[in-house]
Amino acid sequence: MGAYAIAAIIAIVVYMAFSLAVGLGLGYKKEVVSTSRGYFIGTGTQNVILFFTTVATWFSTGLYQGVVGSLYKNGIGWIGISTWQLLVVSCMGVFGPRFWKLSKSHNFVTPAQLVSDYYQSKGFKLIIAVGMLAFCIPSMMAQIRGVSWAINAITDNAISFNMAIVIVAIIVGIYVYFGGFNSQAWVDTAQGLLFIVVLWGCLFIVAGVNGGWTESWRRLAESAPDVLFYKDTSQYWSWRRYISFFFIQGLGGFFAPYVWQRTYAAKSSRDCRKLAGYMGAFFCFAVCLPVVFCGLNMHVAMPAMENPENGLVTFMAEYAPGWAIFVSLGILAAGMSTISSILVTCSSILAVDIGETIRPDAGDDKVRQWGRMLVLAILLIGVVMSFMTIQTIEILINLTLAGFAQMVIPVLGIFVFKRMTKAGACAGYLAGLVVSALGTITWNNPLGFMGGAWGFLANIVICIAVSAVTKPVSEEHRAAFLAPLKTPDQD
């Protein structure tokens, strides 16, 4: 084993120990995890912690790998495509305060509780729960594989891929099992700070290798001018694909249960609105700038990179080997934060949406115990799936946000379209999930529109058709359910 691999192992051990210290030290609060609500969403999260746990959950390993690779291969067009992130923060500003007020008043912990309580349907709650789990677990598996690859690569195979999977699972499992959401949120904050610092370190290193900020752009314009212009739509993103991608990814990005639940975790409704503003600015300047610069300007020093998906690691290993270790730690931070978030979310869905439906007489302490045990069970499932290479799982990962986006229709029925019925919302949601899957897997994005867009269209059509012939929610129930929204925003 070489000195570089030993240094990498030491860095990983220190990082893992630090994560445990933060999660079990700063994050663990006995009084918070003594209730199921506290275990799953905390008891009012501080603004800074809420911000960074949302940031860390939102930006996963793809930020370091897929996004940089897309910029390197396809050029500056990614900036236009990335505008879907701004739809996410817009949804957070519009729906976040409403979700918080309803959660606070009606004691909601999961997204399915809010929707099913309005439509007065336990069956709909189970359908939503199963639908969200179907997309959450494969997504968690992808993150486990991503961070395990990073550990395996940076240690030069001294830690095998499979062993890395086990290590990551054990570390995340320990602090999530004991501290739930609060521990996870504190670790997310440390991890969020780390992966942003690493990204900006990469920017300065790439600029330095290329001769400085201005010189780097000049040399890029001379050596690879094509990446600075939007490619012809026949080569890259057609307007059909872009429009469908924008709405499906943007809506799915917010309605993902592990993002939705962040609105419940805030201290006040105004904090949700503030979070939306902070996130938009943060994405544009703290994240987008270093990612775009590195993805494009790596062309100058490495014009023929064989595997741009792992471009940051490849570039740093060549020009700044010491920093390559930190890049791998950044990938660990991005992936582990998303893994822990999905883990807490899935355990809440299983314990609350499914467990309480099957056992309505279960007390709060029993539900909390279920949540803890389910953390271990879900993590075990994710680990087993991570050992496997199954095409259907990879397809499910690609469908993740398309599946989450289908929730927007029943939610609009709560706040906007009062003529929407329980049967219509449920039938539309199911149709959206099925058509999204068929449109992606079988029909291969018909007419250039993504499968999720066709699912969204089917959701709307079926919902309208069924709602037209079924009975809507009563005015009395609707008024009582939405009554908390009439209270002033809280500081």
Short mmCIF file of C-alpha atoms in Angstrom, two decimals:
data_model
loop_
_atom_site.label_atom_id
_atom_site.label_comp_id
_atom_site.label_asym_id
_atom_site.label_seq_id
_atom_site.Cartn_x
_atom_site.Cartn_y
_atom_site.Cartn_z
CA MET A 1 0.00 0.00 0.00
CA GLY A 2 1.42 3.36 -1.05
CA ALA A 3 1.77 6.49 1.04
CA TYR A 4 -1.04 8.19 -0.89
CA ALA A 5 -3.51 5.38 -0.12
CA ILE A 6 -2.52 5.47 3.55
CA ALA A 7 -3.11 9.23 3.67
CA ALA A 8 -6.50 8.73 2.03
CA ILE A 9 -7.49 6.07 4.57
CA ILE A 10 -6.44 8.33 7.46
CA ALA A 11 -8.51 11.19 6.00
CA ILE A 12 -11.55 8.94 5.61
CA VAL A 13 -11.24 7.61 9.18
CA VAL A 14 -10.96 11.16 10.55
CA TYR A 15 -13.95 12.25 8.49
CA MET A 16 -16.08 9.32 9.66
CA ALA A 17 -15.09 9.92 13.31
CA PHE A 18 -15.93 13.61 12.91
CA SER A 19 -19.37 12.73 11.47
CA LEU A 20 -20.11 10.49 14.45
CA ALA A 21 -18.91 13.15 16.90
CA VAL A 22 -21.20 15.77 15.35
CA GLY A 23 -24.18 13.43 15.01
CA LEU A 24 -23.99 11.90 18.48
CA GLY A 25 -22.56 14.96 20.24
CA LEU A 26 -24.07 18.16 18.87
CA GLY A 27 -27.02 16.53 17.12
CA TYR A 28 -28.31 14.03 19.67
CA LYS A 29 -30.93 15.46 22.01
CA LYS A 30 -32.71 12.95 24.23
CA GLU A 31 -35.71 15.20 24.77
CA VAL A 32 -36.13 15.63 21.00
CA VAL A 33 -36.02 11.93 20.09
CA SER A 34 -38.36 11.01 22.95
CA THR A 35 -41.35 11.52 20.61
CA SER A 36 -42.01 10.17 17.13
CA ARG A 37 -42.45 13.68 15.70
CA GLY A 38 -39.16 14.79 17.24
CA TYR A 39 -37.37 11.70 15.93
CA PHE A 40 -38.65 12.13 12.36
CA ILE A 41 -38.68 15.94 11.87
CA GLY A 42 -37.26 17.51 15.03
CA THR A 43 -38.93 20.14 17.21
CA GLY A 44 -38.18 23.34 15.31
CA THR A 45 -34.83 23.49 13.56
CA GLN A 46 -32.56 26.55 13.74
CA ASN A 47 -32.35 28.54 10.50
CA VAL A 48 -28.69 27.77 9.79
CA ILE A 49 -29.13 24.06 10.46
CA LEU A 50 -32.35 23.92 8.42
CA PHE A 51 -30.64 25.68 5.53
CA PHE A 52 -27.65 23.38 5.40
CA THR A 53 -29.58 20.16 5.94
CA THR A 54 -31.74 21.18 2.96
CA VAL A 55 -28.67 22.11 0.90
CA ALA A 56 -26.88 18.87 1.75
CA THR A 57 -29.97 16.78 1.01
CA TRP A 58 -30.68 18.55 -2.26
CA PHE A 59 -27.17 18.39 -3.72
CA SER A 60 -26.02 14.78 -3.89
CA THR A 61 -23.01 13.00 -5.41
CA GLY A 62 -24.24 13.97 -8.88
CA LEU A 63 -23.03 17.51 -8.21
CA TYR A 64 -19.42 16.30 -8.26
CA GLN A 65 -19.81 13.61 -10.87
CA GLY A 66 -22.71 13.80 -13.33
CA VAL A 67 -23.03 17.60 -13.50
CA VAL A 68 -19.33 18.27 -14.03
CA GLY A 69 -19.24 15.50 -16.61
CA SER A 70 -22.24 16.96 -18.45
CA LEU A 71 -20.59 20.37 -18.65
CA TYR A 72 -17.35 18.85 -19.91
CA LYS A 73 -19.09 16.78 -22.61
CA ASN A 74 -21.98 19.02 -23.62
CA GLY A 75 -20.81 22.51 -22.85
CA ILE A 76 -22.50 25.51 -21.39
CA GLY A 77 -26.03 24.32 -22.21
CA TRP A 78 -26.24 22.79 -18.75
CA ILE A 79 -26.67 26.30 -17.32
CA GLY A 80 -29.99 26.61 -19.14
CA ILE A 81 -31.07 23.15 -18.07
CA SER A 82 -30.17 23.84 -14.43
CA THR A 83 -32.86 26.54 -14.23
CA TRP A 84 -35.18 23.81 -12.94
CA GLN A 85 -33.52 24.34 -9.57
CA LEU A 86 -35.15 27.77 -9.42
CA LEU A 87 -38.56 26.13 -9.82
CA VAL A 88 -37.74 24.09 -6.71
CA VAL A 89 -37.12 27.19 -4.60
CA SER A 90 -40.22 28.87 -6.04
CA CYS A 91 -42.32 25.90 -4.91
CA MET A 92 -40.65 26.09 -1.52
CA GLY A 93 -41.62 29.73 -1.16
CA VAL A 94 -45.23 29.13 -2.24
CA PHE A 95 -46.02 25.78 -0.61
CA GLY A 96 -43.49 25.68 2.25
CA PRO A 97 -45.28 28.10 4.63
CA ARG A 98 -48.61 26.39 3.93
CA PHE A 99 -47.19 22.95 4.61
CA TRP A 100 -45.62 24.19 7.86
CA LYS A 101 -48.88 25.66 9.18
CA LEU A 102 -50.87 22.54 8.36
CA SER A 103 -48.22 20.26 9.83
CA LYS A 104 -48.07 22.32 13.02
CA SER A 105 -51.85 22.42 13.47
CA HIS A 106 -52.72 18.88 12.39
CA ASN A 107 -49.51 17.20 13.63
CA PHE A 108 -48.46 15.93 10.21
CA VAL A 109 -45.08 14.20 9.95
CA THR A 110 -45.18 12.84 6.39
CA PRO A 111 -46.42 14.22 3.04
CA ALA A 112 -48.98 11.40 2.71
CA GLN A 113 -50.59 12.39 6.02
CA LEU A 114 -51.28 15.92 4.77
CA VAL A 115 -52.75 14.82 1.45
CA SER A 116 -54.75 11.84 2.69
CA ASP A 117 -56.17 13.77 5.66
CA TYR A 118 -57.58 16.38 3.29
CA TYR A 119 -59.10 13.77 0.98
CA GLN A 120 -60.14 11.61 3.97
CA SER A 121 -58.72 8.40 2.52
CA LYS A 122 -56.51 5.87 4.28
CA GLY A 123 -56.22 3.98 1.01
CA PHE A 124 -54.80 7.05 -0.72
CA LYS A 125 -52.29 7.41 2.12
CA LEU A 126 -51.04 3.87 1.56
CA ILE A 127 -50.81 4.41 -2.21
CA ILE A 128 -48.75 7.59 -1.74
CA ALA A 129 -46.53 5.90 0.83
CA VAL A 130 -45.78 2.94 -1.44
CA GLY A 131 -45.21 5.24 -4.41
CA MET A 132 -42.72 7.39 -2.52
CA LEU A 133 -40.88 4.39 -1.09
CA ALA A 134 -40.56 2.89 -4.57
CA PHE A 135 -38.52 5.91 -5.66
CA CYS A 136 -36.71 6.74 -2.41
CA ILE A 137 -34.98 3.42 -1.77
CA PRO A 138 -33.33 3.01 -5.22
CA SER A 139 -32.20 6.64 -5.00
CA MET A 140 -30.56 5.90 -1.64
CA MET A 141 -28.86 2.89 -3.21
CA ALA A 142 -27.38 5.12 -5.93
CA GLN A 143 -25.87 7.41 -3.28
CA ILE A 144 -24.39 4.46 -1.39
CA ARG A 145 -22.77 3.24 -4.60
CA GLY A 146 -21.46 6.74 -5.38
CA VAL A 147 -19.72 7.28 -2.06
CA SER A 148 -18.43 3.71 -2.01
CA TRP A 149 -16.88 4.20 -5.43
CA ALA A 150 -15.17 7.36 -4.13
CA ILE A 151 -13.68 5.50 -1.14
CA ASN A 152 -12.55 2.61 -3.31
CA ALA A 153 -10.95 4.88 -5.92
CA ILE A 154 -9.13 7.24 -3.57
CA THR A 155 -7.65 4.37 -1.53
CA ASP A 156 -6.44 2.67 -4.72
CA ASN A 157 -8.55 -0.45 -3.96
CA ALA A 158 -7.10 -0.80 -0.45
CA ILE A 159 -10.73 -0.52 0.68
CA SER A 160 -12.83 -2.62 -1.67
CA PHE A 161 -16.06 -1.32 -3.15
CA ASN A 162 -18.16 -3.77 -1.12
CA MET A 163 -16.31 -2.99 2.10
CA ALA A 164 -16.83 0.72 1.48
CA ILE A 165 -20.57 0.09 1.18
CA VAL A 166 -20.58 -1.58 4.59
CA ILE A 167 -18.50 1.19 6.20
CA VAL A 168 -20.75 3.96 4.90
CA ALA A 169 -23.88 2.10 6.02
CA ILE A 170 -22.53 1.55 9.54
CA ILE A 171 -21.52 5.17 10.08
CA VAL A 172 -24.76 6.64 8.75
CA GLY A 173 -26.82 4.00 10.53
CA ILE A 174 -25.30 4.78 13.94
CA TYR A 175 -26.05 8.49 14.11
CA VAL A 176 -29.44 8.23 12.39
CA TYR A 177 -30.57 5.33 14.60
CA PHE A 178 -29.83 7.19 17.82
CA GLY A 179 -30.47 10.82 16.91
CA GLY A 180 -32.99 10.69 14.05
CA PHE A 181 -33.60 13.91 12.13
CA ASN A 182 -31.78 16.20 14.53
CA SER A 183 -28.51 14.24 14.40
CA GLN A 184 -28.78 13.93 10.67
CA ALA A 185 -29.40 17.67 10.28
CA TRP A 186 -26.30 18.61 12.31
CA VAL A 187 -24.11 16.21 10.32
CA ASP A 188 -25.67 17.59 7.12
CA THR A 189 -24.57 21.08 8.17
CA ALA A 190 -20.96 20.00 8.58
CA GLN A 191 -21.11 18.03 5.33
CA GLY A 192 -22.74 20.88 3.43
CA LEU A 193 -19.99 23.27 4.48
CA LEU A 194 -17.36 20.72 3.51
CA PHE A 195 -18.55 20.01 0.00
CA ILE A 196 -18.95 23.72 -0.79
CA VAL A 197 -15.42 24.48 0.46
CA VAL A 198 -14.10 21.58 -1.64
CA LEU A 199 -15.92 22.83 -4.75
CA TRP A 200 -14.40 26.29 -4.42
CA GLY A 201 -10.99 24.78 -3.77
CA CYS A 202 -11.36 22.94 -7.07
CA LEU A 203 -12.17 26.21 -8.85
CA PHE A 204 -8.98 27.87 -7.61
CA ILE A 205 -6.88 24.83 -8.49
CA VAL A 206 -8.27 24.57 -12.04
CA ALA A 207 -7.78 28.30 -12.53
CA GLY A 208 -4.22 28.08 -11.18
CA VAL A 209 -3.29 25.19 -13.46
CA ASN A 210 -4.64 27.13 -16.45
CA GLY A 211 -2.78 30.34 -15.59
CA GLY A 212 -5.44 32.27 -13.69
CA TRP A 213 -9.12 33.14 -14.03
CA THR A 214 -8.88 35.37 -17.11
CA GLU A 215 -6.20 33.31 -18.83
CA SER A 216 -8.21 30.14 -18.28
CA TRP A 217 -11.22 31.53 -20.14
CA ARG A 218 -9.01 32.89 -22.93
CA ARG A 219 -7.30 29.55 -23.41
CA LEU A 220 -10.64 27.74 -23.30
CA ALA A 221 -12.03 29.98 -26.04
CA GLU A 222 -9.01 29.09 -28.20
CA SER A 223 -8.78 25.35 -27.50
CA ALA A 224 -12.43 24.30 -27.07
CA PRO A 225 -14.73 27.12 -28.27
CA ASP A 226 -17.63 24.72 -28.89
CA VAL A 227 -18.26 24.24 -25.19
CA LEU A 228 -18.97 27.97 -24.80
CA PHE A 229 -21.93 27.89 -27.18
CA TYR A 230 -25.27 26.20 -26.84
CA LYS A 231 -25.21 23.12 -29.01
CA ASP A 232 -27.69 22.55 -31.79
CA THR A 233 -30.83 21.05 -30.30
CA SER A 234 -30.54 18.02 -32.56
CA GLN A 235 -27.26 17.19 -30.79
CA TYR A 236 -28.30 17.86 -27.24
CA TRP A 237 -31.45 19.15 -25.51
CA SER A 238 -34.42 19.79 -27.79
CA TRP A 239 -37.01 22.33 -26.65
CA ARG A 240 -39.44 19.47 -25.96
CA ARG A 241 -37.00 17.69 -23.71
CA TYR A 242 -35.97 20.91 -21.99
CA ILE A 243 -39.54 22.01 -21.18
CA SER A 244 -40.55 18.61 -19.85
CA PHE A 245 -37.27 18.26 -17.94
CA PHE A 246 -37.71 21.71 -16.38
CA PHE A 247 -41.18 21.05 -14.97
CA ILE A 248 -40.70 17.42 -13.97
CA GLN A 249 -37.32 17.92 -12.30
CA GLY A 250 -38.35 21.21 -10.68
CA LEU A 251 -41.63 19.96 -9.27
CA GLY A 252 -40.16 16.59 -8.31
CA GLY A 253 -37.24 18.31 -6.63
CA PHE A 254 -39.51 20.05 -4.15
CA PHE A 255 -42.18 17.38 -3.76
CA ALA A 256 -39.55 14.76 -2.97
CA PRO A 257 -40.58 13.70 0.55
CA TYR A 258 -37.14 14.37 2.06
CA VAL A 259 -37.34 17.99 0.84
CA TRP A 260 -41.06 18.40 1.63
CA GLN A 261 -40.44 17.32 5.23
CA ARG A 262 -37.86 20.11 5.66
CA THR A 263 -40.79 22.54 5.59
CA TYR A 264 -42.34 20.71 8.57
CA ALA A 265 -39.03 20.91 10.42
CA ALA A 266 -38.75 24.71 10.33
CA LYS A 267 -39.32 26.84 13.42
CA SER A 268 -41.91 29.01 11.69
CA SER A 269 -43.75 29.54 8.41
CA ARG A 270 -41.63 32.60 7.65
CA ASP A 271 -38.49 30.52 7.98
CA CYS A 272 -39.74 28.39 5.08
CA ARG A 273 -40.08 31.48 2.91
CA LYS A 274 -36.65 32.74 3.94
CA LEU A 275 -35.18 29.34 3.15
CA ALA A 276 -36.50 29.59 -0.41
CA GLY A 277 -34.77 32.94 -0.93
CA TYR A 278 -31.48 31.76 0.55
CA MET A 279 -31.50 28.59 -1.52
CA GLY A 280 -31.93 30.41 -4.84
CA ALA A 281 -29.02 32.76 -4.23
CA PHE A 282 -26.87 29.96 -2.82
CA PHE A 283 -27.42 27.73 -5.82
CA CYS A 284 -26.58 30.46 -8.34
CA PHE A 285 -23.42 31.77 -6.71
CA ALA A 286 -22.04 29.22 -4.25
CA VAL A 287 -22.75 26.09 -6.29
CA CYS A 288 -23.29 26.91 -9.93
CA LEU A 289 -20.22 29.13 -10.33
CA PRO A 290 -17.51 26.64 -9.26
CA VAL A 291 -19.23 23.67 -10.93
CA VAL A 292 -19.58 25.48 -14.27
CA PHE A 293 -16.06 26.87 -14.16
CA CYS A 294 -14.47 23.50 -13.43
CA GLY A 295 -16.62 21.53 -15.84
CA LEU A 296 -15.75 23.81 -18.75
CA ASN A 297 -12.19 24.86 -17.97
CA MET A 298 -10.82 21.37 -17.33
CA HIS A 299 -10.75 21.21 -21.15
CA VAL A 300 -7.72 23.50 -21.17
CA ALA A 301 -5.33 21.17 -19.34
CA MET A 302 -7.12 17.87 -20.11
CA PRO A 303 -8.80 18.17 -23.54
CA ALA A 304 -9.42 14.44 -24.05
CA MET A 305 -10.63 13.11 -20.71
CA GLU A 306 -11.79 9.51 -21.08
CA ASN A 307 -14.25 9.52 -18.17
CA PRO A 308 -15.54 13.07 -17.55
CA GLU A 309 -18.18 11.74 -15.12
CA ASN A 310 -15.33 11.46 -12.63
CA GLY A 311 -13.56 14.48 -14.05
CA LEU A 312 -12.89 16.36 -10.82
CA VAL A 313 -11.17 13.38 -9.22
CA THR A 314 -9.19 12.67 -12.41
CA PHE A 315 -8.07 16.29 -12.76
CA MET A 316 -7.08 16.69 -9.12
CA ALA A 317 -5.26 13.34 -9.05
CA GLU A 318 -3.13 14.63 -11.91
CA TYR A 319 -2.49 18.23 -10.81
CA ALA A 320 -3.24 18.37 -7.06
CA PRO A 321 -3.13 14.83 -5.59
CA GLY A 322 -3.59 16.03 -2.02
CA TRP A 323 -6.75 17.90 -2.93
CA ALA A 324 -8.08 14.83 -4.74
CA ILE A 325 -8.51 13.27 -1.29
CA PHE A 326 -10.67 16.23 -0.27
CA VAL A 327 -12.70 15.90 -3.48
CA SER A 328 -13.45 12.32 -2.49
CA LEU A 329 -14.44 13.54 0.98
CA GLY A 330 -16.72 16.06 -0.72
CA ILE A 331 -18.37 13.21 -2.61
CA LEU A 332 -18.72 11.35 0.69
CA ALA A 333 -20.31 14.41 2.29
CA ALA A 334 -22.75 14.93 -0.58
CA GLY A 335 -23.74 11.27 -0.72
CA MET A 336 -23.92 10.54 3.01
CA SER A 337 -26.15 13.55 3.64
CA THR A 338 -28.64 12.38 1.02
CA ILE A 339 -28.48 8.79 2.29
CA SER A 340 -29.28 9.86 5.85
CA SER A 341 -32.13 12.12 4.71
CA ILE A 342 -33.76 9.39 2.65
CA LEU A 343 -33.25 6.97 5.54
CA VAL A 344 -35.15 9.16 8.03
CA THR A 345 -37.86 9.88 5.46
CA CYS A 346 -38.38 6.22 4.54
CA SER A 347 -38.57 5.17 8.19
CA SER A 348 -41.21 7.86 8.85
CA ILE A 349 -43.25 6.74 5.83
CA LEU A 350 -43.17 3.11 6.92
CA ALA A 351 -43.78 3.76 10.61
CA VAL A 352 -46.39 6.52 10.31
CA ASP A 353 -48.16 6.07 6.98
CA ILE A 354 -48.15 2.28 6.89
CA GLY A 355 -47.59 1.26 10.53
CA GLU A 356 -50.23 3.54 12.03
CA THR A 357 -52.71 2.59 9.28
CA ILE A 358 -52.31 -1.10 10.06
CA ARG A 359 -52.11 -0.55 13.83
CA PRO A 360 -54.18 2.59 14.58
CA ASP A 361 -54.06 1.82 18.31
CA ALA A 362 -50.25 2.06 18.43
CA GLY A 363 -48.98 4.71 20.84
CA ASP A 364 -46.43 7.39 20.04
CA ASP A 365 -43.63 5.51 21.76
CA LYS A 366 -44.35 2.41 19.70
CA VAL A 367 -44.25 4.41 16.45
CA ARG A 368 -40.90 5.91 17.47
CA GLN A 369 -39.53 2.43 18.19
CA TRP A 370 -40.75 1.26 14.80
CA GLY A 371 -38.96 4.20 13.21
CA ARG A 372 -35.64 3.29 14.81
CA MET A 373 -35.86 -0.37 13.85
CA LEU A 374 -36.94 0.53 10.33
CA VAL A 375 -33.85 2.72 9.93
CA LEU A 376 -31.75 -0.43 10.25
CA ALA A 377 -34.04 -2.50 8.03
CA ILE A 378 -34.12 0.10 5.23
CA LEU A 379 -30.38 0.58 5.42
CA LEU A 380 -29.88 -3.18 5.10
CA ILE A 381 -32.10 -3.22 2.01
CA GLY A 382 -30.11 -0.34 0.52
CA VAL A 383 -26.82 -2.14 1.20
CA VAL A 384 -28.03 -5.37 -0.42
CA MET A 385 -29.28 -3.45 -3.46
CA SER A 386 -25.95 -1.64 -3.67
CA PHE A 387 -24.15 -4.96 -4.09
CA MET A 388 -26.29 -5.67 -7.13
CA THR A 389 -26.33 -4.27 -10.66
CA ILE A 390 -29.93 -4.44 -11.77
CA GLN A 391 -31.13 -2.51 -14.80
CA THR A 392 -34.62 -1.97 -13.39
CA ILE A 393 -33.17 -0.25 -10.33
CA GLU A 394 -31.19 2.13 -12.53
CA ILE A 395 -34.37 2.94 -14.46
CA LEU A 396 -36.23 3.60 -11.20
CA ILE A 397 -33.50 6.04 -10.16
CA ASN A 398 -34.00 7.95 -13.41
CA LEU A 399 -37.74 8.05 -12.69
CA THR A 400 -37.36 9.31 -9.12
CA LEU A 401 -38.23 12.98 -9.59
CA ALA A 402 -40.85 12.16 -12.24
CA GLY A 403 -42.60 10.02 -9.62
CA PHE A 404 -42.40 12.69 -6.93
CA ALA A 405 -43.71 15.35 -9.35
CA GLN A 406 -47.04 13.54 -9.62
CA MET A 407 -47.87 14.77 -6.10
CA VAL A 408 -48.39 18.33 -7.33
CA ILE A 409 -51.84 17.54 -8.77
CA PRO A 410 -53.47 16.32 -5.53
CA VAL A 411 -51.73 19.18 -3.68
CA LEU A 412 -53.23 21.73 -6.05
CA GLY A 413 -56.59 20.14 -5.32
CA ILE A 414 -56.08 21.09 -1.67
CA PHE A 415 -55.13 24.71 -2.19
CA VAL A 416 -56.56 25.74 -5.57
CA PHE A 417 -59.01 23.41 -7.30
CA LYS A 418 -61.66 22.64 -4.71
CA ARG A 419 -63.72 20.65 -7.25
CA MET A 420 -61.02 17.93 -7.26
CA THR A 421 -62.29 14.77 -5.59
CA LYS A 422 -60.70 11.98 -3.59
CA ALA A 423 -61.29 9.49 -6.41
CA GLY A 424 -59.97 11.92 -9.03
CA ALA A 425 -56.80 12.77 -7.11
CA CYS A 426 -56.08 9.11 -6.38
CA ALA A 427 -56.79 7.88 -9.92
CA GLY A 428 -54.75 10.70 -11.45
CA TYR A 429 -51.79 10.03 -9.16
CA LEU A 430 -51.76 6.33 -10.02
CA ALA A 431 -52.08 7.05 -13.74
CA GLY A 432 -49.20 9.52 -13.51
CA LEU A 433 -46.91 6.96 -11.91
CA VAL A 434 -47.78 4.24 -14.44
CA VAL A 435 -47.51 6.43 -17.55
CA SER A 436 -44.25 8.00 -16.31
CA ALA A 437 -42.74 4.52 -16.03
CA LEU A 438 -44.08 3.37 -19.40
CA GLY A 439 -43.08 6.60 -21.12
CA THR A 440 -39.50 6.24 -19.91
CA ILE A 441 -38.96 2.48 -19.97
CA THR A 442 -41.13 1.23 -22.84
CA TRP A 443 -42.04 4.15 -25.07
CA ASN A 444 -38.68 5.95 -24.85
CA ASN A 445 -39.93 9.53 -24.37
CA PRO A 446 -42.61 9.78 -27.13
CA LEU A 447 -42.38 12.77 -29.51
CA GLY A 448 -39.29 13.98 -27.65
CA PHE A 449 -41.11 14.75 -24.39
CA MET A 450 -39.82 12.96 -21.30
CA GLY A 451 -41.84 10.06 -19.93
CA GLY A 452 -42.53 11.98 -16.73
CA ALA A 453 -44.22 14.75 -18.73
CA TRP A 454 -46.58 12.24 -20.29
CA GLY A 455 -47.25 10.91 -16.80
CA PHE A 456 -48.06 14.44 -15.64
CA LEU A 457 -50.47 14.89 -18.57
CA ALA A 458 -52.16 11.57 -17.83
CA ASN A 459 -52.42 12.60 -14.17
CA ILE A 460 -54.25 15.80 -15.11
CA VAL A 461 -56.60 14.21 -17.68
CA ILE A 462 -57.61 11.26 -15.47
CA CYS A 463 -58.01 13.48 -12.42
CA ILE A 464 -60.34 15.89 -14.28
CA ALA A 465 -62.36 13.07 -15.83
CA VAL A 466 -62.89 11.17 -12.58
CA SER A 467 -63.49 14.33 -10.53
CA ALA A 468 -66.23 15.36 -12.98
CA VAL A 469 -68.35 12.35 -12.02
CA THR A 470 -67.50 11.96 -8.32
CA LYS A 471 -68.24 13.94 -5.18
CA PRO A 472 -65.72 16.57 -4.01
CA VAL A 473 -64.53 17.15 -0.47
CA SER A 474 -67.22 18.81 1.64
CA GLU A 475 -66.99 22.55 2.19
CA GLU A 476 -67.11 22.03 5.95
CA HIS A 477 -64.13 19.67 5.96
CA ARG A 478 -62.19 21.83 3.52
CA ALA A 479 -62.73 24.93 5.66
CA ALA A 480 -61.68 23.15 8.86
CA PHE A 481 -58.61 21.63 7.21
CA LEU A 482 -57.41 24.93 5.73
CA ALA A 483 -58.30 27.07 8.76
CA PRO A 484 -54.66 27.22 10.02
CA LEU A 485 -53.67 29.06 6.82
CA LYS A 486 -55.67 32.08 7.96
CA THR A 487 -53.35 32.68 10.91
CA PRO A 488 -50.57 35.27 10.45
CA ASP A 489 -47.10 34.07 9.50
CA GLN A 490 -44.90 33.40 12.51
CA ASP A 491 -41.38 34.71 13.04
#
